[in-house]
Amino acid sequence: MQKIHKFINWYFSRNALPYWCILAADCLLLFCFYLFGYYCFIGGDGIVDYFWQKVGVISLCLLFYMIGFRVFHTYSNVIRYSSFVDLYQLACANVIGTLCVIIIRILFVDHDNTIFPGLRITLFAFCFGTLSMWAVRVLVKTLFDVVDVNVNAKRVYIYGTKSQSVSIAKSVRSQHPSKYIVKGFVSPQTGQNMKYLAGLPIFDVAGSLISRMKRDDIEGIIVSPISTIDFCADQEFIDLLTDNGIKLFMMPEEFEWNGVSPITNGNMLHQVDVEELLPRKQIMVDTDAIANDLNGKTILITGSAGSIGSEMVRQIAKFTPKCLVLIDQAETPQHDIRLMMADKWPNIECHTIVTSICNQKNMEKIFAEYHPEYVFHAAAYKHVPMMEDNPSESIRNNVIGTKIIADLAVKYGTGKFVMISTDKAVNPTNVMGCSKRICEIYVQSLDKALKDGKVQGVTQFVTTRFGNVLGSNGSVIPLFREQIKKGGPVTVTHPDIIRFFMLIPEACRLVLEAGVKGNGGEIFVFDMGDPVKISDLAKRMINLSGAKDIEIKYTGLRPGEKLYEEVLSTEETTLPSFHDKIRIAKVREYDYDNINRIISDMGKKCDSLSDLEIVRTMKHIVPEYISKNSVYEVLDQKQAKS
């Protein structure tokens, strides 16, 4: 018994048996069924008479079967991963061997010869030999599924009932040691309850699914990539699952996973982040137009190490530009970008430069050396409370920095300048939002001056405006994650505060299409979808983490913070464009000479002016800037009295 136990441990601990073991086992099965065929069709004496001669003849016949095994490589497959294709190839290999034996019998052996196997014996050995080989493979596969189950494996359902969901179930089952045990499928459509798919039951979302999951001790749901949009659209179902402690797992995107290879890497399945549950329809962009315009170009990206800038680098690199010039003043993340480019796109000429966009001399050298054909301007200070405390830095970095880059783009003949702005520039209530609105005013007025011939140049200026992006550096989601990790409390400024969110990749895709298709002078605003209540976001993140008893603490609105963000893309304030998710803002025009003079003045004096004086000038440029929950409200009160 101990020897049997050792053999089982040895067998199931091996990655795969050697080829010769599988080949020998298959040949042994055929050998036994040839002998048994003699017994069945000739009798007991049929085996005893000329026994060793028959052994020799059968061994000769096995050489022909080995030709089939070699043609179809039946011995090189890992038995525990056997599929229908493997069984089919095994049968084909045996057909080759059987046909060879029959042809030899007919052409070269006397009809009365009882030593060489006859037609009946050969067909008998083929049928039962093939069936036994199939049975061995199915038995080994089943034994692995039973013996090699991880005691810590999670019992899961798979969301979706399409072919890809079945492929996922097969791949999960073939993983050793198994991390997940698939117990059924969840259908987003009604009417499929208690039907079966791939031998597993299907359950409707609309049914008593939670009680069924509790009975089956289900710990999680794996969401098929092809069903992700349907899953994310059902926010009530997601909340029901997370409230009941059900973990959510996702497969990689369809283009990242071929649906055929078994999951040998546990990282292919990951527990979902809250960003992946954002209820949004898939956004498609005109990749052909983007590729045609960016391919072979020299492209400069400011803020290349930031959340938006780094994603812009990744997406633009896919369109094989001639050269990327990446500007950021953060050394460590800029170094990470350099390593990423060298690893993933070694054939693209890439220059990662550590400098500030406010350093005019450095920026002039860069433009003079590389003459970029495209500029994507993502560098900016973005944190509202920080800029409330440091308005001079907001002017210096956001406004003066943008002016420096825009002016150099005109001077060195850049074809297209694409500025990334923010929804906080709409009716701003804080310094940061107002600084970005001044940036918009400057580049838009400069574009008009170019078109009117007041300024000489060929540059087209395009502005893109969108709201919060999920998971960006320093944003609410990384903050919540850190607070949950520490055991709470999770801090939310107000129970009713809402925000519009986009995923970083989809925002960058829209930036690229707007940049490529814009004609200059437009402020493109993106459809941000439905607003998200921040307190609900916090609750969902707590539930997804599996943490218990974490408090949500309301701290009050921060300086300059709005309770509700402005809706960007209403028909009253925008015009349609080439994309249903992109609209053009209707904003009043500014005189370039006047705005250029004011901004240049501010740049020279911002070190000597007080914070109140700087903000007063900003309010003069942007009269719709009304401070909220800020020390600068006093300026609005004085203006109202006057």
CSV table of C-alpha atoms in Angstrom, one decimal, residues 270-622:
chain,number,residue,atom,x,y,z
A,270,HIS,CA,-7.4,39.0,-11.4
A,271,GLN,CA,-9.8,40.3,-8.8
A,272,VAL,CA,-11.5,43.3,-10.3
A,273,ASP,CA,-10.7,46.9,-9.5
A,274,VAL,CA,-13.5,49.4,-9.1
A,275,GLU,CA,-12.4,51.1,-12.3
A,276,GLU,CA,-13.3,48.0,-14.3
A,277,LEU,CA,-16.9,48.2,-13.0
A,278,LEU,CA,-17.5,51.7,-14.4
A,279,PRO,CA,-20.9,51.5,-16.3
A,280,ARG,CA,-19.8,52.7,-19.8
A,281,LYS,CA,-20.3,51.5,-23.3
A,282,GLN,CA,-17.2,50.6,-25.3
A,283,ILE,CA,-15.8,53.7,-27.0
A,284,MET,CA,-14.5,53.1,-30.6
A,285,VAL,CA,-12.2,55.6,-32.3
A,286,ASP,CA,-11.0,55.9,-35.9
A,287,THR,CA,-7.7,54.1,-35.5
A,288,ASP,CA,-7.0,54.3,-39.2
A,289,ALA,CA,-7.1,58.1,-39.2
A,290,ILE,CA,-5.0,58.3,-36.1
A,291,ALA,CA,-2.4,55.8,-37.6
A,292,ASN,CA,-2.2,57.7,-40.9
A,293,ASP,CA,-1.6,61.0,-39.1
A,294,LEU,CA,0.9,59.9,-36.4
A,295,ASN,CA,2.8,57.3,-38.2
A,296,GLY,CA,6.4,58.4,-38.9
A,297,LYS,CA,5.9,61.7,-37.1
A,298,THR,CA,8.1,63.4,-34.4
A,299,ILE,CA,5.8,63.9,-31.4
A,300,LEU,CA,6.5,65.8,-28.2
A,301,ILE,CA,4.5,65.0,-25.1
A,302,THR,CA,4.7,67.1,-21.9
A,303,GLY,CA,3.8,65.6,-18.6
A,304,SER,CA,4.9,62.2,-20.0
A,305,ALA,CA,5.4,60.6,-16.6
A,306,GLY,CA,1.9,61.5,-15.3
A,307,SER,CA,-1.2,59.3,-15.4
A,308,ILE,CA,-2.6,60.8,-18.7
A,309,GLY,CA,0.8,61.6,-20.2
A,310,SER,CA,2.2,58.1,-19.7
A,311,GLU,CA,-0.9,56.5,-21.2
A,312,MET,CA,-0.6,58.9,-24.2
A,313,VAL,CA,3.0,57.6,-24.6
A,314,ARG,CA,1.7,54.0,-24.7
A,315,GLN,CA,-1.1,54.6,-27.1
A,316,ILE,CA,0.9,56.8,-29.5
A,317,ALA,CA,3.8,54.3,-29.5
A,318,LYS,CA,1.4,51.8,-31.0
A,319,PHE,CA,1.1,54.0,-34.1
A,320,THR,CA,4.9,53.8,-34.8
A,321,PRO,CA,5.9,57.4,-34.7
A,322,LYS,CA,9.4,58.3,-36.0
A,323,CYS,CA,10.5,59.9,-32.7
A,324,LEU,CA,9.0,60.6,-29.3
A,325,VAL,CA,10.3,63.5,-27.2
A,326,LEU,CA,9.0,63.0,-23.6
A,327,ILE,CA,9.1,65.9,-21.2
A,328,ASP,CA,8.6,65.7,-17.4
A,329,GLN,CA,10.2,67.1,-14.3
A,330,ALA,CA,9.6,64.0,-12.2
A,331,GLU,CA,12.8,62.0,-12.5
A,332,THR,CA,11.9,58.5,-11.2
A,333,PRO,CA,8.6,58.0,-13.1
A,334,GLN,CA,10.3,59.5,-16.2
A,335,HIS,CA,13.0,56.8,-15.8
A,336,ASP,CA,10.3,54.2,-15.7
A,337,ILE,CA,8.9,55.5,-19.0
A,338,ARG,CA,12.4,55.2,-20.5
A,339,LEU,CA,12.6,51.6,-19.4
A,340,MET,CA,9.1,50.8,-20.7
A,341,MET,CA,9.9,52.3,-24.1
A,342,ALA,CA,13.2,50.4,-24.3
A,343,ASP,CA,11.4,47.2,-23.4
A,344,LYS,CA,8.2,47.4,-25.5
A,345,TRP,CA,9.1,49.7,-28.4
A,346,PRO,CA,12.9,49.5,-28.8
A,347,ASN,CA,12.7,50.4,-32.5
A,348,ILE,CA,11.1,53.9,-31.8
A,349,GLU,CA,13.6,56.7,-31.3
A,350,CYS,CA,12.7,58.0,-27.8
A,351,HIS,CA,14.2,60.9,-25.8
A,352,THR,CA,13.1,61.1,-22.2
A,353,ILE,CA,14.1,64.6,-20.9
A,354,VAL,CA,13.9,65.7,-17.3
A,355,THR,CA,13.0,69.4,-17.3
A,356,SER,CA,10.2,71.9,-16.5
A,357,ILE,CA,8.0,73.3,-19.2
A,358,CYS,CA,8.6,76.7,-17.4
A,359,ASN,CA,12.3,76.5,-18.3
A,360,GLN,CA,12.1,78.5,-21.5
A,361,LYS,CA,15.7,78.1,-22.4
A,362,ASN,CA,15.6,74.3,-22.1
A,363,MET,CA,12.3,74.1,-24.0
A,364,GLU,CA,13.7,76.3,-26.8
A,365,LYS,CA,16.7,74.0,-27.2
A,366,ILE,CA,14.4,70.9,-27.3
A,367,PHE,CA,12.1,72.5,-30.0
A,368,ALA,CA,15.1,73.7,-32.0
A,369,GLU,CA,16.7,70.2,-32.0
A,370,TYR,CA,13.7,68.0,-32.6
A,371,HIS,CA,11.2,70.3,-34.5
A,372,PRO,CA,8.2,68.2,-33.3
A,373,GLU,CA,5.3,67.9,-35.8
A,374,TYR,CA,2.8,67.2,-33.0
A,375,VAL,CA,2.7,68.4,-29.4
A,376,PHE,CA,0.4,66.8,-26.8
A,377,HIS,CA,0.5,69.1,-23.8
A,378,ALA,CA,-0.5,67.1,-20.6
A,379,ALA,CA,1.8,68.8,-18.1
A,380,ALA,CA,-0.1,70.7,-15.4
A,381,TYR,CA,-0.7,71.0,-11.7
A,382,LYS,CA,-4.1,69.4,-11.0
A,383,HIS,CA,-4.8,69.2,-7.3
A,384,VAL,CA,-7.5,71.7,-6.3
A,385,PRO,CA,-6.6,72.3,-2.6
A,386,MET,CA,-2.9,72.6,-3.4
A,387,MET,CA,-3.5,75.2,-6.0
A,388,GLU,CA,-5.8,77.2,-3.7
A,389,ASP,CA,-2.8,77.5,-1.4
A,390,ASN,CA,-0.3,78.2,-4.2
A,391,PRO,CA,-2.0,80.4,-6.9
A,392,SER,CA,1.4,81.8,-8.1
A,393,GLU,CA,2.6,78.3,-8.9
A,394,SER,CA,-0.7,77.6,-10.7
A,395,ILE,CA,-0.1,80.6,-12.9
A,396,ARG,CA,3.6,79.8,-13.4
A,397,ASN,CA,3.3,76.1,-14.3
A,398,ASN,CA,-0.2,75.9,-15.8
A,399,VAL,CA,-0.6,79.2,-17.6
A,400,ILE,CA,3.0,80.5,-18.3
A,401,GLY,CA,4.2,76.9,-19.0
A,402,THR,CA,1.4,76.5,-21.6
A,403,LYS,CA,2.2,79.9,-23.1
A,404,ILE,CA,5.9,78.9,-23.5
A,405,ILE,CA,5.1,75.6,-25.2
A,406,ALA,CA,2.4,77.1,-27.4
A,407,ASP,CA,4.7,80.0,-28.5
A,408,LEU,CA,7.5,77.6,-29.3
A,409,ALA,CA,5.2,75.4,-31.3
A,410,VAL,CA,4.3,78.3,-33.5
A,411,LYS,CA,8.0,79.5,-33.8
A,412,TYR,CA,9.3,76.0,-34.8
A,413,GLY,CA,6.4,75.1,-37.2
A,414,THR,CA,4.6,72.4,-35.2
A,415,GLY,CA,1.6,71.2,-37.2
A,416,LYS,CA,-0.8,70.4,-34.4
A,417,PHE,CA,-0.8,71.4,-30.7
A,418,VAL,CA,-3.2,69.4,-28.5
A,419,MET,CA,-3.8,70.6,-25.0
A,420,ILE,CA,-5.4,68.5,-22.3
A,421,SER,CA,-7.7,70.5,-20.1
A,422,THR,CA,-10.3,69.7,-17.4
A,423,ASP,CA,-14.0,69.9,-16.6
A,424,LYS,CA,-13.0,72.2,-13.8
A,425,ALA,CA,-12.4,74.9,-16.4
A,426,VAL,CA,-16.2,75.1,-16.9
A,427,ASN,CA,-17.5,77.9,-14.7
A,428,PRO,CA,-14.5,77.5,-12.4
A,429,THR,CA,-14.8,77.7,-8.6
A,430,ASN,CA,-11.1,77.2,-7.8
A,431,VAL,CA,-7.7,78.5,-8.8
A,432,MET,CA,-6.7,75.3,-10.6
A,433,GLY,CA,-9.9,75.3,-12.8
A,434,CYS,CA,-9.5,78.9,-13.6
A,435,SER,CA,-5.8,78.5,-14.5
A,436,LYS,CA,-6.8,75.8,-17.0
A,437,ARG,CA,-9.5,78.0,-18.4
A,438,ILE,CA,-6.9,80.8,-19.0
A,439,CYS,CA,-4.8,78.2,-20.8
A,440,GLU,CA,-7.8,77.4,-23.0
A,441,ILE,CA,-8.4,81.1,-23.7
A,442,TYR,CA,-4.7,81.7,-24.6
A,443,VAL,CA,-4.3,78.8,-27.1
A,444,GLN,CA,-7.7,79.4,-28.6
A,445,SER,CA,-7.0,83.1,-29.1
A,446,LEU,CA,-3.6,82.3,-30.5
A,447,ASP,CA,-5.2,79.9,-33.0
A,448,LYS,CA,-7.6,82.7,-34.2
A,449,ALA,CA,-4.7,85.1,-34.5
A,450,LEU,CA,-2.9,82.7,-36.7
A,451,LYS,CA,-5.9,82.2,-38.9
A,452,ASP,CA,-6.5,85.9,-39.1
A,453,GLY,CA,-2.8,86.5,-40.1
A,454,LYS,CA,-2.0,88.6,-37.0
A,455,VAL,CA,0.6,86.0,-36.0
A,456,GLN,CA,2.6,84.1,-38.6
A,457,GLY,CA,2.7,80.4,-38.3
A,458,VAL,CA,1.1,77.1,-39.4
A,459,THR,CA,0.2,75.5,-36.0
A,460,GLN,CA,-3.4,74.4,-35.3
A,461,PHE,CA,-4.4,74.5,-31.6
A,462,VAL,CA,-6.9,72.0,-30.3
A,463,THR,CA,-8.1,71.7,-26.7
A,464,THR,CA,-9.7,68.6,-25.2
A,465,ARG,CA,-11.7,68.9,-22.0
A,466,PHE,CA,-12.8,66.0,-19.8
A,467,GLY,CA,-13.4,65.2,-16.1
A,468,ASN,CA,-11.8,62.9,-13.6
A,469,VAL,CA,-10.0,59.8,-14.7
A,470,LEU,CA,-10.2,56.7,-12.5
A,471,GLY,CA,-7.0,55.7,-10.8
A,472,SER,CA,-4.8,58.6,-11.7
A,473,ASN,CA,-1.9,59.6,-9.5
A,474,GLY,CA,-3.2,61.2,-6.3
A,475,SER,CA,-6.8,60.8,-7.1
A,476,VAL,CA,-9.6,59.5,-4.9
A,477,ILE,CA,-9.3,55.8,-5.8
A,478,PRO,CA,-5.6,55.3,-4.8
A,479,LEU,CA,-6.4,57.3,-1.7
A,480,PHE,CA,-9.3,55.0,-0.8
A,481,ARG,CA,-7.2,51.9,-1.5
A,482,GLU,CA,-4.5,53.1,0.9
A,483,GLN,CA,-7.1,54.0,3.6
A,484,ILE,CA,-8.8,50.6,3.3
A,485,LYS,CA,-5.4,48.8,3.5
A,486,LYS,CA,-4.8,50.6,6.8
A,487,GLY,CA,-8.2,49.6,8.1
A,488,GLY,CA,-9.9,52.9,7.6
A,489,PRO,CA,-11.6,55.3,8.0
A,490,VAL,CA,-12.3,56.1,4.3
A,491,THR,CA,-12.6,59.9,4.0
A,492,VAL,CA,-15.3,61.4,1.8
A,493,THR,CA,-15.8,65.2,1.8
A,494,HIS,CA,-19.6,65.1,1.5
A,495,PRO,CA,-22.3,62.5,1.4
A,496,ASP,CA,-23.9,63.9,-1.8
A,497,ILE,CA,-20.7,64.8,-3.7
A,498,ILE,CA,-20.8,63.4,-7.3
A,499,ARG,CA,-18.2,63.3,-10.0
A,500,PHE,CA,-18.0,62.3,-13.7
A,501,PHE,CA,-15.3,59.7,-14.4
A,502,MET,CA,-13.6,58.2,-17.4
A,503,LEU,CA,-11.1,55.4,-17.7
A,504,ILE,CA,-7.6,56.7,-18.6
A,505,PRO,CA,-7.2,54.6,-21.8
A,506,GLU,CA,-10.6,55.7,-23.2
A,507,ALA,CA,-9.9,59.4,-22.4
A,508,CYS,CA,-6.6,59.2,-24.2
A,509,ARG,CA,-8.2,57.5,-27.3
A,510,LEU,CA,-10.6,60.4,-27.6
A,511,VAL,CA,-7.8,62.9,-27.2
A,512,LEU,CA,-6.0,61.2,-30.1
A,513,GLU,CA,-9.0,61.3,-32.4
A,514,ALA,CA,-9.9,64.9,-31.4
A,515,GLY,CA,-6.3,65.9,-32.0
A,516,VAL,CA,-6.0,64.3,-35.3
A,517,LYS,CA,-9.4,65.4,-36.7
A,518,GLY,CA,-9.5,68.9,-35.1
A,519,ASN,CA,-9.0,71.8,-37.5
A,520,GLY,CA,-7.8,74.3,-34.8
A,521,GLY,CA,-9.6,76.6,-32.5
A,522,GLU,CA,-12.0,74.0,-31.1
A,523,ILE,CA,-12.5,73.1,-27.5
A,524,PHE,CA,-13.6,69.4,-27.6
A,525,VAL,CA,-15.6,68.2,-24.6
A,526,PHE,CA,-16.1,64.5,-24.0
A,527,ASP,CA,-19.2,62.6,-23.0
A,528,MET,CA,-18.4,61.5,-19.5
A,529,GLY,CA,-21.4,59.2,-19.1
A,530,ASP,CA,-23.4,59.2,-15.9
A,531,PRO,CA,-22.1,60.8,-12.7
A,532,VAL,CA,-20.9,58.7,-9.8
A,533,LYS,CA,-21.6,59.3,-6.2
A,534,ILE,CA,-18.3,59.3,-4.3
A,535,SER,CA,-19.8,57.8,-1.2
A,536,ASP,CA,-21.2,54.9,-3.3
A,537,LEU,CA,-17.8,54.4,-4.8
A,538,ALA,CA,-16.2,54.2,-1.4
A,539,LYS,CA,-18.7,51.6,-0.2
A,540,ARG,CA,-18.1,49.5,-3.3
A,541,MET,CA,-14.4,49.6,-2.8
A,542,ILE,CA,-14.7,48.5,0.8
A,543,ASN,CA,-17.0,45.6,-0.3
A,544,LEU,CA,-14.6,44.6,-3.1
A,545,SER,CA,-11.7,44.5,-0.7
A,546,GLY,CA,-13.5,42.0,1.6
A,547,ALA,CA,-12.8,44.3,4.5
A,548,LYS,CA,-15.3,44.5,7.4
A,549,ASP,CA,-16.4,47.3,9.7
A,550,ILE,CA,-14.5,50.1,7.8
A,551,GLU,CA,-16.0,53.5,8.6
A,552,ILE,CA,-16.7,56.2,6.0
A,553,LYS,CA,-15.9,59.5,7.5
A,554,TYR,CA,-17.3,62.8,6.0
A,555,THR,CA,-14.8,65.6,6.3
A,556,GLY,CA,-16.5,68.5,4.6
A,557,LEU,CA,-15.9,70.2,1.2
A,558,ARG,CA,-12.3,71.3,0.6
A,559,PRO,CA,-11.3,74.8,-0.4
A,560,GLY,CA,-12.5,75.4,-4.0
A,561,GLU,CA,-14.4,72.1,-4.2
A,562,LYS,CA,-17.8,71.8,-5.9
A,563,LEU,CA,-20.5,69.5,-4.7
A,564,TYR,CA,-21.6,68.8,-8.3
A,565,GLU,CA,-19.4,69.1,-11.4
A,566,GLU,CA,-20.7,70.8,-14.5
A,567,VAL,CA,-22.2,68.7,-17.2
A,568,LEU,CA,-19.8,69.1,-20.1
A,569,SER,CA,-21.7,68.0,-23.2
A,570,THR,CA,-25.2,69.4,-23.1
A,571,GLU,CA,-26.8,70.4,-26.5
A,572,GLU,CA,-27.3,73.9,-25.1
A,573,THR,CA,-23.6,74.5,-24.5
A,574,THR,CA,-22.0,72.3,-27.3
A,575,LEU,CA,-22.2,71.4,-30.9
A,576,PRO,CA,-21.9,67.9,-32.5
A,577,SER,CA,-18.6,66.7,-34.0
A,578,PHE,CA,-17.2,63.8,-36.0
A,579,HIS,CA,-17.7,61.4,-32.9
A,580,ASP,CA,-20.8,60.9,-30.9
A,581,LYS,CA,-18.7,61.0,-27.7
A,582,ILE,CA,-17.0,64.3,-28.6
A,583,ARG,CA,-18.8,67.6,-28.8
A,584,ILE,CA,-17.5,71.2,-29.5
A,585,ALA,CA,-17.9,73.7,-26.7
A,586,LYS,CA,-19.5,77.1,-27.5
A,587,VAL,CA,-17.3,79.6,-25.8
A,588,ARG,CA,-16.8,83.3,-26.4
A,589,GLU,CA,-13.7,84.5,-28.2
A,590,TYR,CA,-10.9,86.6,-26.7
A,591,ASP,CA,-8.6,89.1,-28.3
A,592,TYR,CA,-5.1,87.6,-28.6
A,593,ASP,CA,-3.1,90.8,-28.1
A,594,ASN,CA,-5.0,91.7,-24.9
A,595,ILE,CA,-4.8,88.2,-23.4
A,596,ASN,CA,-1.2,87.8,-24.4
A,597,ARG,CA,-0.3,91.1,-22.7
A,598,ILE,CA,-2.2,90.2,-19.4
A,599,ILE,CA,-0.6,86.8,-19.2
A,600,SER,CA,2.9,88.1,-19.9
A,601,ASP,CA,2.3,90.7,-17.2
A,602,MET,CA,1.2,88.1,-14.7
A,603,GLY,CA,4.2,85.9,-15.5
A,604,LYS,CA,6.6,88.8,-14.7
A,605,LYS,CA,4.8,89.8,-11.5
A,606,CYS,CA,3.5,86.6,-10.0
A,607,ASP,CA,6.5,86.3,-7.6
A,608,SER,CA,5.9,89.8,-6.3
A,609,LEU,CA,2.1,89.8,-6.2
A,610,SER,CA,0.1,88.5,-3.2
A,611,ASP,CA,-2.2,85.5,-3.6
A,612,LEU,CA,-5.3,87.8,-3.5
A,613,GLU,CA,-3.9,90.0,-6.2
A,614,ILE,CA,-3.1,87.0,-8.4
A,615,VAL,CA,-6.6,85.6,-8.0
A,616,ARG,CA,-8.1,89.0,-8.6
A,617,THR,CA,-6.4,89.2,-12.0
A,618,MET,CA,-7.6,85.7,-12.7
A,619,LYS,CA,-11.1,86.7,-12.0
A,620,HIS,CA,-10.7,89.6,-14.3
A,621,ILE,CA,-9.7,87.3,-17.2
A,622,VAL,CA,-12.4,84.7,-16.4
